[in-house]
Short mmCIF file of C-alpha atoms in Angstrom, two decimals:
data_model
loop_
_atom_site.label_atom_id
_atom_site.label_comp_id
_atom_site.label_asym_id
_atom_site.label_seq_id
_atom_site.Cartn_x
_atom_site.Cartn_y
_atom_site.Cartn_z
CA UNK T 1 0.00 0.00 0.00
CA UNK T 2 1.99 2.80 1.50
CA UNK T 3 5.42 1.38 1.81
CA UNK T 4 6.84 -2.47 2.66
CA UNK T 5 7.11 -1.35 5.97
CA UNK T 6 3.58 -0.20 5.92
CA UNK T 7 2.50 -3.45 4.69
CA UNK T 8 4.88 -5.62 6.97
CA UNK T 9 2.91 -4.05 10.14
CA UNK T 10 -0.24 -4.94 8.99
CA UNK T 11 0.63 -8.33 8.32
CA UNK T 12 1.84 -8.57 11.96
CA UNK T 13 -1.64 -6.50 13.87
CA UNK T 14 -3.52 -9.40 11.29
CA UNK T 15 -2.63 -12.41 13.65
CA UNK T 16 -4.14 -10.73 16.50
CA UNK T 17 -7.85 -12.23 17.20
CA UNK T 18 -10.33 -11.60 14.97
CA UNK T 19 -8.42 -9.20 13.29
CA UNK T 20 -8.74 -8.89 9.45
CA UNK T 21 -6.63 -7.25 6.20
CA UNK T 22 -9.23 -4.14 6.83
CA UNK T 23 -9.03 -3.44 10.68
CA UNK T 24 -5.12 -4.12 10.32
CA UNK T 25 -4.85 -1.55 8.20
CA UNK T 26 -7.21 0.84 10.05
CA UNK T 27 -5.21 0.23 13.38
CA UNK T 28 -1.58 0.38 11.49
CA UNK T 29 -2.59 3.98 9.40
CA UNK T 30 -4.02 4.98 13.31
CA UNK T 31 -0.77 4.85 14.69
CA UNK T 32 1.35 6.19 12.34
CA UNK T 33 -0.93 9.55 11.15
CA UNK T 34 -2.69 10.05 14.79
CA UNK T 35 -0.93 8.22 17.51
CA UNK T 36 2.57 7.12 17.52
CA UNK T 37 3.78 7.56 21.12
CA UNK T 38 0.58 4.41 21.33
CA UNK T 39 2.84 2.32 18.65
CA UNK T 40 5.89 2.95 20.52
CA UNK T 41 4.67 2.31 23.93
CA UNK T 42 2.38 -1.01 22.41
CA UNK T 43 6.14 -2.22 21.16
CA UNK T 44 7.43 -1.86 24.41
CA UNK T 45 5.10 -3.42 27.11
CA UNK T 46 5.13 -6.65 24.16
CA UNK T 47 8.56 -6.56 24.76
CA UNK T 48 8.66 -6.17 28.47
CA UNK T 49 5.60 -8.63 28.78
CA UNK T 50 7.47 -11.15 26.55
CA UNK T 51 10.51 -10.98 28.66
CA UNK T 52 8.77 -10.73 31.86
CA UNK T 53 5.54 -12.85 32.26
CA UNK T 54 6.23 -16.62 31.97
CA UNK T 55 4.20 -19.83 33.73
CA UNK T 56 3.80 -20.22 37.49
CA UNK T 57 5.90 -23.01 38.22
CA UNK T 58 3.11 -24.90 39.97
CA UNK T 59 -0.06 -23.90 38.41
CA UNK T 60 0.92 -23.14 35.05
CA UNK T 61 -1.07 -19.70 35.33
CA UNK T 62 0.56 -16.45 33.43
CA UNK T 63 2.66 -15.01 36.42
CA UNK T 64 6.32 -12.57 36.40
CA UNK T 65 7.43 -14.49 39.54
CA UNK T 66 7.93 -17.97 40.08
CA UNK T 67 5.10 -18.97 41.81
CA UNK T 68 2.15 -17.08 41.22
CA UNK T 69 0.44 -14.79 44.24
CA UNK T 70 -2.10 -17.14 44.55
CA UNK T 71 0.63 -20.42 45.18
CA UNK T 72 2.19 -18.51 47.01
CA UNK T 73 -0.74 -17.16 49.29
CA UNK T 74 -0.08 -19.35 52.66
CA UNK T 75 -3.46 -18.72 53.43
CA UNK T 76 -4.98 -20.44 50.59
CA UNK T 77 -6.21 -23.90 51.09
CA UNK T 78 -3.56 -26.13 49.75
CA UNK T 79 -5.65 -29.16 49.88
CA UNK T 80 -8.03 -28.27 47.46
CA UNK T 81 -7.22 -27.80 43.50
CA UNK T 82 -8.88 -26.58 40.75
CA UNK T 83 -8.68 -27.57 37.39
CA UNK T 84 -9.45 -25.24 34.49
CA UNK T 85 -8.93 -25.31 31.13
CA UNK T 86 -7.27 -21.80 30.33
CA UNK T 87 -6.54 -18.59 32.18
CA UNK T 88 -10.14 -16.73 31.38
CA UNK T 89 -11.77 -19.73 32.95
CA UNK T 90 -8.87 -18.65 35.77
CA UNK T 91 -9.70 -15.26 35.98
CA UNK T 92 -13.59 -16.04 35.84
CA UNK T 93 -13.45 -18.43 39.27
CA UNK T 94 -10.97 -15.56 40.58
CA UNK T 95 -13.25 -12.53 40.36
CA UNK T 96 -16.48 -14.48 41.54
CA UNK T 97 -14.48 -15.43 44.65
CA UNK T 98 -16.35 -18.51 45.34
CA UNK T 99 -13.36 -20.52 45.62
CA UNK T 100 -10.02 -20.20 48.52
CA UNK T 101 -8.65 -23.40 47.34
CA UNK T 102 -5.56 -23.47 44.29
CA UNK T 103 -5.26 -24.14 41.09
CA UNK T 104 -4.09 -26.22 38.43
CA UNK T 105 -4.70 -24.55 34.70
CA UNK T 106 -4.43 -26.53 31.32
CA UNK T 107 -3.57 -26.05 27.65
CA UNK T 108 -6.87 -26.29 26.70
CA UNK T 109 -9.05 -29.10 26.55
CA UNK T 110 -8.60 -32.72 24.73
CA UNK T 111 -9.44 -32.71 21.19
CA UNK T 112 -7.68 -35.12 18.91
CA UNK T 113 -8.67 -33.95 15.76
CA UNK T 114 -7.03 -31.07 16.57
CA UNK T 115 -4.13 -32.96 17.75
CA UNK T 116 -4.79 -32.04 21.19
CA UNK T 117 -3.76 -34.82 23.28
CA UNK T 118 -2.87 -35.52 27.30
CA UNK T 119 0.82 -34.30 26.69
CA UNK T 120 -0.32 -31.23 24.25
CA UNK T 121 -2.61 -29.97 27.18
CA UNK T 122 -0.52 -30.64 30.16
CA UNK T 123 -2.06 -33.35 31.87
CA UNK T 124 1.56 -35.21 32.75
CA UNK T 125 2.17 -32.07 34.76
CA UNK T 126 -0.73 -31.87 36.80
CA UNK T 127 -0.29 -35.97 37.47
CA UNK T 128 2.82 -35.44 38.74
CA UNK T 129 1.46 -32.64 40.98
CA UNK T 130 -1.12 -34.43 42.44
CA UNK T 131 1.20 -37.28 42.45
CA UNK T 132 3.79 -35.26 44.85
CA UNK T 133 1.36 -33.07 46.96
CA UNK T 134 -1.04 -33.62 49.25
CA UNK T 135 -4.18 -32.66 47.29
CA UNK T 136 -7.34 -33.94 49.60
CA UNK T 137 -10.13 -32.90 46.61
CA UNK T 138 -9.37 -32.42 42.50
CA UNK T 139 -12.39 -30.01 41.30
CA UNK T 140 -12.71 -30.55 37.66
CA UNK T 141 -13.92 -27.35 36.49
CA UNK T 142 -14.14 -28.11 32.90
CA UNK T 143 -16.78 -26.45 29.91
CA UNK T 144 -19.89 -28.32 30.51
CA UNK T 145 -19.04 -29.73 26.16
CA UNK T 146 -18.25 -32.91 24.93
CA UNK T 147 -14.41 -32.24 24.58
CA UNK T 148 -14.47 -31.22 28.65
CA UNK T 149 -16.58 -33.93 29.70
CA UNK T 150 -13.71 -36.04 28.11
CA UNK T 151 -11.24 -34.42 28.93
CA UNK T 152 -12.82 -34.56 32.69
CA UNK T 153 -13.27 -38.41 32.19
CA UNK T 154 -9.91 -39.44 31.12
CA UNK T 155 -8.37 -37.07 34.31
CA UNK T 156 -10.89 -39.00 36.75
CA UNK T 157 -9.22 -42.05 35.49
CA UNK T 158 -5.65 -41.54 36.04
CA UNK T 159 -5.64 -39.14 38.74
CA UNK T 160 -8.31 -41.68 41.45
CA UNK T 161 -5.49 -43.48 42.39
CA UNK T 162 -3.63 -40.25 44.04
CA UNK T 163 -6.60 -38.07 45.00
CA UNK T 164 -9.26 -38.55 47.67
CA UNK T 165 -12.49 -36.92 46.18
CA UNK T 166 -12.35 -36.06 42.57
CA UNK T 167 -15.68 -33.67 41.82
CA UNK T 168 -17.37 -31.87 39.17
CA UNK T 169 -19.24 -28.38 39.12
CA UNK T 170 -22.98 -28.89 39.09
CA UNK T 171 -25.15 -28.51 35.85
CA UNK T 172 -28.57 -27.46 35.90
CA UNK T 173 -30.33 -24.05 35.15
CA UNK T 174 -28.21 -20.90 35.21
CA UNK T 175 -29.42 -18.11 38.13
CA UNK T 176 -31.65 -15.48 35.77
CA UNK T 177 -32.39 -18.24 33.35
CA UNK T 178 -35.79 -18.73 32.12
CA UNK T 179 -36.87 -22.62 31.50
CA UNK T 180 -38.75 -21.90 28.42
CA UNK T 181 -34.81 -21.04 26.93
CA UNK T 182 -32.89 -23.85 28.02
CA UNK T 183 -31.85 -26.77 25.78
CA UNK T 184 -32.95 -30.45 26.56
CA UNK T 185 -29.52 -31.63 27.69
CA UNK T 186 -29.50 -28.83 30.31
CA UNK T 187 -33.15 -29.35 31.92
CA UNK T 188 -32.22 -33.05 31.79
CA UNK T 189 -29.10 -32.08 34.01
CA UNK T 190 -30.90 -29.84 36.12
CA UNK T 191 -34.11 -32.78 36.41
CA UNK T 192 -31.66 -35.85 36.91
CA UNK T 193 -29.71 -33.36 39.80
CA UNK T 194 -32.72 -31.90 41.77
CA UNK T 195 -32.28 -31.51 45.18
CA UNK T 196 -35.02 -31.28 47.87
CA UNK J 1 -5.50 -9.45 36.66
CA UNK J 2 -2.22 -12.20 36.14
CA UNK J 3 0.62 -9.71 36.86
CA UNK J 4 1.38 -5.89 36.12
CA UNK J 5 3.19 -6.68 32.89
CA UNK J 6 -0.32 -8.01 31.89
CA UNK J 7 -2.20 -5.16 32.70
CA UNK J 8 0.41 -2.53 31.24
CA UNK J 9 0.11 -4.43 28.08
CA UNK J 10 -3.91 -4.53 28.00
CA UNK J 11 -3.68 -0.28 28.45
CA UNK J 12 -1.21 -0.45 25.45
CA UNK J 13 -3.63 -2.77 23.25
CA UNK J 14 -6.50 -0.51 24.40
CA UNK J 15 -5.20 2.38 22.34
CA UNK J 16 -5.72 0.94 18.93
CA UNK J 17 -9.16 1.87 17.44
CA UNK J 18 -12.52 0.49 18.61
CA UNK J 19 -10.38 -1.87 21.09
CA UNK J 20 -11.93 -1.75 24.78
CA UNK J 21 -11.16 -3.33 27.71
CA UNK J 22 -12.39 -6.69 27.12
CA UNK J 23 -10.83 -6.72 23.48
CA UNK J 24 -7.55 -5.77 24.73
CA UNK J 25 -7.67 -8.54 27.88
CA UNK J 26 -8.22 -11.19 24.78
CA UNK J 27 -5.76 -9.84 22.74
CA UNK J 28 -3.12 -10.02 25.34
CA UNK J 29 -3.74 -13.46 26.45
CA UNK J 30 -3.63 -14.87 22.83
CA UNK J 31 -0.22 -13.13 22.30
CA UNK J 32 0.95 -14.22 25.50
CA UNK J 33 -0.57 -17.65 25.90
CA UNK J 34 -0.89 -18.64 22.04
CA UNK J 35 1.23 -17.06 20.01
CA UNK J 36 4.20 -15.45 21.25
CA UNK J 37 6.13 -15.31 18.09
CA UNK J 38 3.49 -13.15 16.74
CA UNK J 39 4.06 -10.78 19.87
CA UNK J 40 7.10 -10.26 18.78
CA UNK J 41 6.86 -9.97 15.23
CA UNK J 42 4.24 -7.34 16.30
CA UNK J 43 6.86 -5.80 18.86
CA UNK J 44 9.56 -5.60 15.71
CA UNK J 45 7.27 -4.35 13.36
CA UNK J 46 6.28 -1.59 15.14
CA UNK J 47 9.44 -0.15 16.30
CA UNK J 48 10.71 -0.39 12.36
CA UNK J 49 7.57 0.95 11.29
CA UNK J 50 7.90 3.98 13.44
CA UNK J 51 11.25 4.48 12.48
CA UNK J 52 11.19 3.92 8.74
CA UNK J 53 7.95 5.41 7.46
CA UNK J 54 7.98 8.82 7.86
CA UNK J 55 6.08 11.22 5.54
CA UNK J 56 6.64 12.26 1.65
CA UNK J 57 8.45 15.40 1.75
CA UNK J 58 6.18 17.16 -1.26
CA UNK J 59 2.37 15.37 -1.15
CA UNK J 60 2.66 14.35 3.09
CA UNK J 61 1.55 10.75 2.31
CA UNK J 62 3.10 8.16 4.37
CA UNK J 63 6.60 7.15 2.64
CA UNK J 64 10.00 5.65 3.49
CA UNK J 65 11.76 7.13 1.35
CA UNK J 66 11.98 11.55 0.95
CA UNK J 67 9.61 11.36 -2.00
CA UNK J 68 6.84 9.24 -2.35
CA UNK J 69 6.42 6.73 -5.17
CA UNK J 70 3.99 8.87 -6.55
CA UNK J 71 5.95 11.87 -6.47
CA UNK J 72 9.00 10.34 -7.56
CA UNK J 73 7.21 9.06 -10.32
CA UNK J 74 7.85 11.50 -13.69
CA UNK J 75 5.68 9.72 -15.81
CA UNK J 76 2.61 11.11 -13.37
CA UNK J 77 0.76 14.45 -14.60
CA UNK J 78 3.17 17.18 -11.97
CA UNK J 79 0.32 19.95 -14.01
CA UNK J 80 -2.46 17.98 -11.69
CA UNK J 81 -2.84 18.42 -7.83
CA UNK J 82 -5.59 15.85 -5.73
CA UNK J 83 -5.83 17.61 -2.44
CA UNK J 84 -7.45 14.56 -0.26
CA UNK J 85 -7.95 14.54 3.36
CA UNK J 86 -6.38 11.64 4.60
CA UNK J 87 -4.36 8.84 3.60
CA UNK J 88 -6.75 6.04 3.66
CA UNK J 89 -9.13 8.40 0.71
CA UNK J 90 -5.22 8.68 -1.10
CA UNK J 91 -5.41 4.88 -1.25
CA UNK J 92 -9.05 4.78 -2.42
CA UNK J 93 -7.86 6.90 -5.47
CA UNK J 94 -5.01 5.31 -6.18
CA UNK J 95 -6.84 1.69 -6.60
CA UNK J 96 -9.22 3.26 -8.52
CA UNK J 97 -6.62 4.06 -10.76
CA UNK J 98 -8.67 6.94 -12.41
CA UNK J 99 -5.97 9.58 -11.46
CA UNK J 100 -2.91 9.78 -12.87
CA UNK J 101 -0.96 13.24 -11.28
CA UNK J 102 0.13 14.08 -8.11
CA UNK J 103 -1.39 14.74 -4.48
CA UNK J 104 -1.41 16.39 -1.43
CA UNK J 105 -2.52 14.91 1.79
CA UNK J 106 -4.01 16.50 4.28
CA UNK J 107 -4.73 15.71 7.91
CA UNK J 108 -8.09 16.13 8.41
CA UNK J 109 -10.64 18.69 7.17
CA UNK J 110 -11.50 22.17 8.92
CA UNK J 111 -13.26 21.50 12.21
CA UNK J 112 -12.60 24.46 14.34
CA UNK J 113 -14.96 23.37 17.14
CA UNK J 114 -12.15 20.08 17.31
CA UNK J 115 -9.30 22.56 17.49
CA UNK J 116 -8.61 21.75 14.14
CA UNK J 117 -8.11 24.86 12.29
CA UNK J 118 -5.63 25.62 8.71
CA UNK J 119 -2.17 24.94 10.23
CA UNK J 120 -3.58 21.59 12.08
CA UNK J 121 -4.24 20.36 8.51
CA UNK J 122 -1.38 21.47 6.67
CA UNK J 123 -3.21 24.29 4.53
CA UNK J 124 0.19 26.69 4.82
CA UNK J 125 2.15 23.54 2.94
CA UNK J 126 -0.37 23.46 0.62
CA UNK J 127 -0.30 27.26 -0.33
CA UNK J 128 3.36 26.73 -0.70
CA UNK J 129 3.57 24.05 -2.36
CA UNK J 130 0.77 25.16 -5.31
CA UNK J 131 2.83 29.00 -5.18
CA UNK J 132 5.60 26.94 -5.71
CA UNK J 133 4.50 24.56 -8.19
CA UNK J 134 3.90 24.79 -11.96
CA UNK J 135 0.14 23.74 -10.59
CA UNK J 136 -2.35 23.37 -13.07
CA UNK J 137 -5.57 22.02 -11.39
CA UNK J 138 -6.26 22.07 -7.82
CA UNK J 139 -8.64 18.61 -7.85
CA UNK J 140 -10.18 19.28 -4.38
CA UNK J 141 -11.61 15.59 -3.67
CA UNK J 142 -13.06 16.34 0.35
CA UNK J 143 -15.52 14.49 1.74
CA UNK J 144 -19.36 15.95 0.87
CA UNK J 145 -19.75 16.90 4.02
CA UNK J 146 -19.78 19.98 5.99
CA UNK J 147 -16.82 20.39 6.99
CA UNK J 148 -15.75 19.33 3.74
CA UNK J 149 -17.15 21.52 1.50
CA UNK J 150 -16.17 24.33 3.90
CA UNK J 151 -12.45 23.16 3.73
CA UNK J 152 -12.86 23.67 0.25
CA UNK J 153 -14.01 26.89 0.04
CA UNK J 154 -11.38 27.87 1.87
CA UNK J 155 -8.85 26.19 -0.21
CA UNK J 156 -10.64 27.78 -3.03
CA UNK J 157 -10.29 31.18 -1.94
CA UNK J 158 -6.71 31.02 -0.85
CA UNK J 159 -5.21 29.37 -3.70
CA UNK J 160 -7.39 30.99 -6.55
CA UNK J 161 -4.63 33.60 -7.38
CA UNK J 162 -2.09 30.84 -8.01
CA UNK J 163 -4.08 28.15 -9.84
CA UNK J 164 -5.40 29.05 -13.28
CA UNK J 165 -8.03 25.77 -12.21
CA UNK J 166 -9.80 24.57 -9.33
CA UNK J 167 -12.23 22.15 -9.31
CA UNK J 168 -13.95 19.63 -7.35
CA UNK J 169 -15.51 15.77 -7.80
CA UNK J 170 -18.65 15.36 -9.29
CA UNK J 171 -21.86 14.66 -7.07
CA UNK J 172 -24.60 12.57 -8.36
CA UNK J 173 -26.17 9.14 -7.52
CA UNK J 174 -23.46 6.35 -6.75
CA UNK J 175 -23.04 3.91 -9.78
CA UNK J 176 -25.43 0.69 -8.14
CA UNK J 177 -27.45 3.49 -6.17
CA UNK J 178 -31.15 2.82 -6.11
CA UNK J 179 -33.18 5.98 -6.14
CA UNK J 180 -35.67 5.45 -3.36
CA UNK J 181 -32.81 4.71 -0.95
CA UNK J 182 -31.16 7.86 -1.88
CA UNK J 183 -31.24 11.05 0.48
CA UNK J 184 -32.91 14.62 -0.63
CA UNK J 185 -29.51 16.60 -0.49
CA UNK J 186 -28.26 13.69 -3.09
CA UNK J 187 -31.03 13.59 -5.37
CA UNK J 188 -31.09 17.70 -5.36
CA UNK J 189 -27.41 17.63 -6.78
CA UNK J 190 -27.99 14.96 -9.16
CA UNK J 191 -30.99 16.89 -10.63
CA UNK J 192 -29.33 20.46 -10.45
CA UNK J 193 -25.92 18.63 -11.83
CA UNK J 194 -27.94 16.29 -14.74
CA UNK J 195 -26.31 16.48 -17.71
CA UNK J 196 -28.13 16.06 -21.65
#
């Protein structure tokens, strides 16, 4: 277009999510007519981020120390841990602050056609950590899909041997759901689970 | 949210157009969890960018190099001068590939209630350039709106005494432009404009 530069830059913004040839070239003609100082300072917290934020040792959560504040929090209840299947699912338990207990967080979920398998998505690793520490209940907070349910099978298996009590989150109707919305497979969950 | 780094890097995302909050939080954990290559290439990219593309030193359109390939270019009309109001409507021309002389590339149009007044465009580079130039035609191709049209008049008036021609782009119905979708100000140019 402009320049090779020009065009270099856009191919780069274009593997950003759902970012196409069109917004790529809105955001890279944005910051070079009306806002470099934003380019400059976007190129250097990628750079510092890069260099700074790598994988709790123990969880595998994004963290720039070590062990994350949460494995490191004395106060949390080491005997409890979560599993999740990616840092938004993380942050999601995090901010509703349901939950004192740690974590454990995966590369995603198993999905073989994808080529997503138990050593892809970091199930050896949380094995050997339930393996090593004294983990009294393994939460499997998984998506409620096929893949997840799977994924939450195949970790039942392997890890019963190490762990105590091995749960699930519930299923049943969402709080400000209306029944007349809800798919069959749900109001069969929330039927085969009532409680009274 | 995971660390500082994280955050600082979300505020930096935010910056690029029509990215929020919850955009930017996305953005920054596909980078960081997904594909950190393309972090970097992004990180790369934009520092060379910034300090490579600067601005043609005759028309203002973005260009590495001190004149533009338009510009440079002596097989393009110098007698014709496209005054356009940003670089993205340059582009539009240029693919079109109706226009075969030279430009000038403005930032913006007159807005004074923005701040933006004739030196916040580059109107003073313009008069210099066209008292400067063997100029022709002044092409003024502004967007039909308000502040367009007034940016032209103003353009108009100032360069008249050193441009034997001005003149600007024909308004009419848009070629694929279905009548009863078009507005009244539209229709009232196409009818005072119709030609036999």
């Amino acid at each position: 277009m402009f320049s090779p530069a020009f065009d270099e830059l856009v191919q780069a913004l274009r593997r950003l999510p759902s970012v196409g040839q069109k917004t790529a070239q809105r955001m890279a003609l944005h910051l070079l007519t009306r806002d470099r100082p934003a380019a400059e300072r976007m190129a250097e917290q990628l750079t510092s981020a890069l260099s700074r934020i790598g994988h709790c040792r123990q969880c595998r959560i994004l963290s720039e120390t070590e062990l994350c504040r949460v494995c490191a929090d004395e106060t949390r209840d080491a005997g409890q841990l979560c599993v999740v299947e990616s840092p938004t699912d993380w942050l999601a338990i995090e901010q509703s602050g349901v939950y004192h207990g740690r974590y454990f967080v995966l590369s995603g979920r198993l999905s073989p056609l994808d080529g997503l398998g138990p050593e892809e998505i970091g199930l050896p690793n949380l094995l050997r950590h339930v393996a090593q520490q004294p983990v009294q209940e393994l939460i499997l907070a998984l998506s409620a899909t096929l893949e997840g349910e799977a994924t939450a099978d195949f970790i039942q298996e392997q890890a019963a041997a190490f762990v105590p009590r091995i749960s699930r989150l519930a299923q049943g109707v969402p709080i400000g759901g209306e029944l007349e919305y809800l798919d069959p497979h749900t109001l069969n969950r929330a039927f085969t689970g009532r409680r009274s």
